[in-house]
Amino acid sequence: MNYIDEKFADIQMLRYELTGFEQLTPQQKVYIYYLSQAVLAGRDITFDQFGRYNLMVRRVLERIFEHYTGPRDTEAFQQLVVYLKRIWFSSGIYHHYSYDKMEPRFSESFFTSLYEALPFSTLGFQTAHEKDATLPLLRRLLFDKTFMPKRVNKRDGVDLVRTSACNFYENLTQQAVEAYYAAEKKRTGNNRISHGLNTRLIKKDGEIVAQCYRAGEYYGDKISQIIHWLTLAKDYAENDQQQKVIALLIRYYQTGDLEVFNAYTIEWLKAQAGDVDFINGFIEVYADPLGLKGSWEGWWNIKTTKQPNARSLSVKMRNGLKTIRLSMMPLKRKL
């Protein structure tokens, strides 16, 4: 089997044979399908968290790619394709490791000509005026190295919130954010929860407001879709513990209650039986320069060996990208 797949920019895609998938039961395959749909439903959340303009840039480039009628074998257009692939891979315009803004290898004039050639509705705008007014912003985002240059800035001596392009804060300084959460911890007296994990913090009309990631609030439409697919997945879970885990996750998405999130994570750790595992939610905080906000992620994996202390080769569908991971952990435990 050829393990080397597509290569572009600094990314090498690898392909592995997933042995054992055919032996899964129909119930397990349906379970995986619904978990996959729950991953895809949250994909745009990650894009938006990694930069407030990521979704717009992706949409415009995808529409250009779909509707371009000129020659596609030119160097300029091929470089546009590479740039779009990098955006898909990194969930935005920033490099997935360095957090630096990625530099297109096509010219500003080439991009402008393709942009101006398409109707405003094709590009996803409501009016021609909106399309025209957005072009200067797009030029800066793509071609100005000094404009929003880094997604996560952790350099000493600067305001980490002001100098980071991630979309966890708006109209706030690092000092204001740190003071807000210090006051929250003192006010609630609750040290059991990760304050701010599932909220976006903004300053509006002079007041600091926490926008909660839950159904009916921030990212509510996406989260409602995730709940829909998790509800379907629950009926095909392999055992009662998996069903309990999913029920708690759904409740957390509905309420935004971090105490429920704590209960969910504890029960997730107890879910040792079964061949299918998953994560779905606002988990890792390294994409926030202050280490407070959870980035949305979703994936599922399966065990492909029954030996309890062997390595496991697991398929991982993360944020809509299918990859493979080699797990060093014993299959009988998660930690």
Coordinates of C-alpha atoms in Angstrom, one line a residue:
M1 CA 0.0 0.0 0.0
N2 CA 1.3 3.5 -0.8
Y3 CA 1.4 5.5 2.5
I4 CA 2.4 8.7 0.9
D5 CA -0.5 10.8 -0.1
E6 CA -0.8 14.5 -1.1
K7 CA 1.9 17.0 -0.2
F8 CA 1.5 20.8 -0.2
A9 CA 3.4 23.7 1.4
D10 CA 5.0 22.1 4.6
I11 CA 2.3 19.5 5.0
Q12 CA 2.7 15.8 4.0
M13 CA -0.5 13.8 4.1
L14 CA -0.1 10.1 4.9
R15 CA -2.5 7.3 4.2
Y16 CA -2.8 4.1 6.4
E17 CA -4.8 1.0 6.0
L18 CA -7.3 0.7 8.8
T19 CA -7.6 -2.9 9.6
G20 CA -10.5 -4.1 11.7
F21 CA -13.1 -1.5 10.5
E22 CA -14.9 -4.2 8.4
Q23 CA -15.3 -6.3 11.5
L24 CA -17.3 -3.7 13.3
T25 CA -21.0 -4.4 13.8
P26 CA -23.6 -2.5 11.9
Q27 CA -24.6 -0.8 15.2
Q28 CA -21.0 0.4 15.7
K29 CA -20.8 1.7 12.2
V30 CA -24.0 3.7 12.6
Y31 CA -22.7 5.0 15.9
I32 CA -19.5 6.2 14.2
Y33 CA -21.5 7.8 11.4
Y34 CA -23.5 9.9 13.9
L35 CA -20.4 10.8 15.9
S36 CA -18.8 11.9 12.6
Q37 CA -21.8 14.1 11.8
A38 CA -21.5 15.7 15.2
V39 CA -17.8 16.5 14.4
L40 CA -18.7 18.1 11.1
A41 CA -21.5 20.1 12.7
G42 CA -18.9 21.9 14.9
R43 CA -16.2 22.5 12.3
D44 CA -17.1 26.2 11.8
I45 CA -16.8 26.8 15.5
T46 CA -13.1 26.1 15.4
F47 CA -12.6 28.2 12.3
D48 CA -14.3 31.2 14.0
Q49 CA -12.5 30.8 17.3
F50 CA -9.1 30.7 15.5
G51 CA -9.8 34.1 13.9
R52 CA -12.9 36.3 13.5
Y53 CA -12.5 36.6 9.7
N54 CA -11.5 32.9 9.0
L55 CA -15.0 31.9 7.9
M56 CA -15.3 34.8 5.5
V57 CA -11.9 34.2 4.0
R58 CA -12.6 30.5 3.6
R59 CA -16.0 31.2 2.0
V60 CA -14.7 33.7 -0.5
L61 CA -11.8 31.5 -1.6
E62 CA -14.1 28.4 -1.9
R63 CA -16.5 30.4 -4.0
I64 CA -13.6 31.6 -6.2
F65 CA -12.4 28.0 -6.5
E66 CA -15.8 26.7 -7.4
H67 CA -16.8 29.3 -10.0
Y68 CA -13.5 30.3 -11.6
T69 CA -13.8 29.7 -15.4
G70 CA -10.2 30.5 -16.4
P71 CA -7.3 28.1 -16.9
R72 CA -6.7 26.1 -13.7
D73 CA -3.2 24.9 -14.6
T74 CA -1.5 28.2 -14.2
E75 CA 1.0 28.8 -11.3
A76 CA -1.1 31.5 -9.8
F77 CA -4.3 29.5 -9.6
Q78 CA -2.5 26.4 -8.3
Q79 CA -1.0 28.5 -5.6
L80 CA -4.5 29.7 -4.7
V81 CA -5.5 26.1 -4.4
V82 CA -2.6 25.4 -2.1
Y83 CA -3.4 28.3 0.1
L84 CA -7.0 27.2 0.4
K85 CA -5.9 23.7 1.4
R86 CA -3.7 25.2 4.1
I87 CA -6.7 27.1 5.4
W88 CA -8.7 23.8 5.5
F89 CA -5.9 22.0 7.3
S90 CA -5.2 24.8 9.8
S91 CA -8.8 25.8 10.4
G92 CA -8.0 29.3 9.3
I93 CA -5.4 31.7 7.9
Y94 CA -2.8 31.0 10.7
H95 CA -0.3 28.2 10.7
H96 CA -1.3 25.3 12.9
Y97 CA 2.0 25.2 14.8
S98 CA 3.7 28.6 14.6
Y99 CA 0.4 30.6 14.8
D100 CA 1.8 33.0 12.3
K101 CA -0.4 34.2 9.4
M102 CA 0.3 32.2 6.3
E103 CA 1.5 34.0 3.3
P104 CA -0.2 33.4 -0.1
R105 CA 2.0 32.6 -3.0
F106 CA -0.3 34.4 -5.5
S107 CA -0.4 38.1 -6.0
E108 CA -2.8 40.6 -4.6
S109 CA -3.7 41.7 -8.1
F110 CA -4.5 38.1 -9.2
F111 CA -6.8 37.7 -6.1
T112 CA -8.5 41.0 -6.8
S113 CA -9.2 40.2 -10.4
L114 CA -10.9 36.9 -9.4
Y115 CA -12.8 38.5 -6.6
E116 CA -14.1 41.3 -8.8
A117 CA -15.1 39.0 -11.6
L118 CA -17.8 37.2 -9.5
P119 CA -21.2 38.6 -8.5
F120 CA -21.7 39.6 -4.9
S121 CA -24.3 36.8 -4.4
T122 CA -21.9 34.2 -5.6
L123 CA -19.3 35.3 -3.1
G124 CA -21.9 35.1 -0.3
F125 CA -22.6 38.8 0.2
Q126 CA -26.0 40.4 0.5
T127 CA -25.3 43.4 -1.6
A128 CA -22.8 44.7 -4.1
H129 CA -21.9 47.5 -1.6
E130 CA -21.0 44.8 1.0
K131 CA -18.8 43.0 -1.5
D132 CA -16.9 46.3 -2.5
A133 CA -16.5 47.4 1.1
T134 CA -15.1 44.0 2.2
L135 CA -12.3 43.9 -0.4
P136 CA -9.9 46.3 1.4
L137 CA -10.2 44.1 4.5
L138 CA -9.6 40.9 2.6
R139 CA -6.5 42.5 1.0
R140 CA -5.1 43.3 4.4
L141 CA -5.9 39.9 5.8
L142 CA -4.2 38.1 3.0
F143 CA -1.3 40.4 2.0
D144 CA -0.5 42.7 4.8
K145 CA 2.0 40.9 7.1
T146 CA 1.6 43.5 9.8
F147 CA -2.2 43.2 10.1
M148 CA -3.3 40.7 12.7
P149 CA -0.1 38.8 12.1
K150 CA -0.3 36.1 14.8
R151 CA -3.2 34.0 16.1
V152 CA -1.7 33.3 19.6
N153 CA 1.0 35.7 20.9
K154 CA 2.8 34.7 24.1
R155 CA 5.7 37.1 23.8
D156 CA 6.8 38.8 27.1
G157 CA 6.2 42.5 27.5
V158 CA 3.1 42.9 25.4
D159 CA -0.7 42.7 25.9
L160 CA -1.4 39.1 24.9
V161 CA -5.0 39.7 24.3
R162 CA -4.6 42.8 22.1
T163 CA -1.8 41.3 20.0
S164 CA -3.5 37.9 19.4
A165 CA -5.9 37.4 16.5
C166 CA -7.8 34.6 18.0
N167 CA -11.5 35.3 18.5
F168 CA -12.0 34.7 22.3
Y169 CA -12.0 38.4 23.3
E170 CA -13.3 41.6 21.9
N171 CA -12.5 45.2 22.9
L172 CA -10.6 44.0 26.0
T173 CA -7.1 44.2 27.3
Q174 CA -5.2 41.4 29.0
Q175 CA -5.4 43.3 32.3
A176 CA -9.2 43.6 32.0
V177 CA -9.6 39.9 31.3
E178 CA -7.4 38.8 34.2
A179 CA -9.2 41.1 36.6
Y180 CA -12.6 39.9 35.4
Y181 CA -11.8 36.3 36.1
A182 CA -10.1 37.0 39.4
A183 CA -13.3 38.7 40.5
E184 CA -15.4 35.8 39.2
K185 CA -13.4 33.3 41.2
K186 CA -13.7 35.4 44.3
R187 CA -17.4 36.1 43.8
T188 CA -18.4 32.4 43.2
G189 CA -15.9 30.8 45.5
N190 CA -15.8 28.0 43.1
N191 CA -12.4 26.6 42.3
R192 CA -13.8 23.3 40.9
I193 CA -14.6 24.7 37.4
S194 CA -12.5 26.2 34.6
H195 CA -13.8 29.7 34.6
G196 CA -14.2 31.0 31.1
L197 CA -13.7 27.7 29.4
N198 CA -16.9 27.9 27.3
T199 CA -17.4 31.6 26.9
R200 CA -16.3 34.5 24.6
L201 CA -15.6 37.6 26.6
I202 CA -16.5 41.0 25.1
K203 CA -16.8 44.6 26.3
K204 CA -20.1 46.1 25.1
D205 CA -21.5 49.5 26.2
G206 CA -18.9 49.8 28.8
E207 CA -19.8 46.4 30.4
I208 CA -17.9 43.1 30.2
V209 CA -20.2 40.4 28.9
A210 CA -19.5 36.6 28.8
Q211 CA -21.2 35.0 25.8
C212 CA -21.7 31.4 26.6
Y213 CA -21.2 28.6 24.1
R214 CA -24.5 26.7 24.4
A215 CA -27.7 26.1 22.5
G216 CA -29.6 29.3 22.1
E217 CA -26.6 31.5 22.7
Y218 CA -23.2 31.9 21.1
Y219 CA -22.6 29.3 18.4
G220 CA -26.1 28.2 19.2
D221 CA -27.0 27.0 15.7
K222 CA -23.9 24.9 15.4
I223 CA -24.3 23.5 18.9
S224 CA -28.0 22.6 18.3
Q225 CA -26.8 20.6 15.3
I226 CA -24.2 18.8 17.4
I227 CA -26.9 18.0 20.0
H228 CA -29.1 16.6 17.2
W229 CA -26.4 14.2 16.0
L230 CA -25.3 13.2 19.5
T231 CA -28.9 12.4 20.4
L232 CA -29.0 10.0 17.4
A233 CA -25.6 8.6 18.3
K234 CA -26.7 7.9 21.9
D235 CA -29.2 5.2 20.7
Y236 CA -26.4 3.3 19.0
A237 CA -23.8 3.5 21.7
E238 CA -22.1 0.3 22.7
N239 CA -23.1 0.2 26.3
D240 CA -24.9 2.1 29.1
Q241 CA -21.8 4.0 30.2
Q242 CA -21.3 5.5 26.7
Q243 CA -25.0 6.5 26.7
K244 CA -24.5 8.2 30.1
V245 CA -21.5 10.1 28.8
I246 CA -23.4 11.4 25.7
A247 CA -26.4 12.3 27.8
L248 CA -24.2 14.5 30.1
L249 CA -22.5 16.1 27.1
I250 CA -25.9 17.0 25.6
R251 CA -27.0 18.5 28.9
Y252 CA -23.7 20.5 29.0
Y253 CA -24.3 21.8 25.5
Q254 CA -27.9 22.7 26.4
T255 CA -27.0 24.6 29.7
G256 CA -23.4 25.7 29.4
D257 CA -23.0 24.6 33.0
L258 CA -19.3 23.8 33.8
E259 CA -20.3 21.6 36.8
V260 CA -22.1 19.4 34.2
F261 CA -18.9 19.5 32.1
N262 CA -17.0 18.2 35.1
A263 CA -19.4 15.4 35.6
Y264 CA -19.2 14.6 31.9
T265 CA -15.4 14.3 31.9
I266 CA -15.4 12.1 35.0
E267 CA -17.9 9.7 33.4
W268 CA -15.9 9.9 30.1
L269 CA -12.9 8.6 32.0
K270 CA -15.0 5.7 33.3
A271 CA -16.1 4.6 29.8
Q272 CA -13.4 2.0 29.4
A273 CA -15.5 -0.7 27.7
G274 CA -16.3 -0.7 24.0
D275 CA -14.3 -0.2 20.8
V276 CA -15.4 3.3 19.9
D277 CA -14.3 6.4 21.7
F278 CA -14.8 10.1 21.0
I279 CA -14.3 13.7 22.1
N280 CA -16.6 16.6 21.3
G281 CA -16.4 20.0 22.9
F282 CA -14.4 23.0 24.1
I283 CA -11.4 21.2 25.6
E284 CA -7.8 22.4 25.0
V285 CA -6.9 26.0 26.0
Y286 CA -3.5 26.4 24.3
A287 CA -5.2 28.4 21.5
D288 CA -5.9 31.2 24.0
P289 CA -2.9 33.3 24.9
L290 CA -4.2 33.4 28.5
G291 CA -4.9 29.6 28.7
L292 CA -8.5 30.1 29.7
K293 CA -10.7 29.5 26.6
G294 CA -11.4 26.1 25.3
S295 CA -11.1 25.5 21.5
W296 CA -13.8 23.4 20.0
E297 CA -12.6 20.0 18.7
G298 CA -14.3 16.7 17.8
W299 CA -13.0 13.3 16.9
W300 CA -13.7 9.6 17.2
N301 CA -11.5 6.6 17.2
I302 CA -11.7 2.9 17.2
K303 CA -9.5 0.2 18.7
T304 CA -8.0 -2.1 16.1
T305 CA -6.4 -4.7 18.3
K306 CA -7.7 -6.8 21.2
Q307 CA -4.4 -7.1 23.0
P308 CA -4.9 -5.2 26.2
N309 CA -1.4 -3.7 26.5
A310 CA -0.5 -3.3 22.8
R311 CA -0.3 -0.1 20.9
S312 CA -3.6 0.8 19.2
L313 CA -3.9 2.2 15.7
S314 CA -6.9 4.5 15.7
V315 CA -8.7 6.4 13.0
K316 CA -9.3 9.9 14.1
M317 CA -11.8 12.3 12.5
R318 CA -10.9 15.7 13.9
N319 CA -12.8 18.8 12.9
G320 CA -13.8 17.3 9.6
L321 CA -10.3 16.0 8.7
K322 CA -9.7 12.3 8.8
T323 CA -6.2 11.5 10.2
I324 CA -4.6 8.6 11.9
R325 CA -3.0 8.5 15.3
L326 CA -0.8 5.9 16.9
S327 CA -1.8 5.6 20.5
M328 CA 0.8 4.6 23.1
M329 CA -1.7 4.1 25.9
P330 CA -2.9 0.7 27.0
L331 CA -6.3 0.0 25.5
K332 CA -7.8 -0.9 28.9
R333 CA -7.4 2.7 30.2
K334 CA -7.5 6.3 29.0
L335 CA -4.9 7.7 31.4

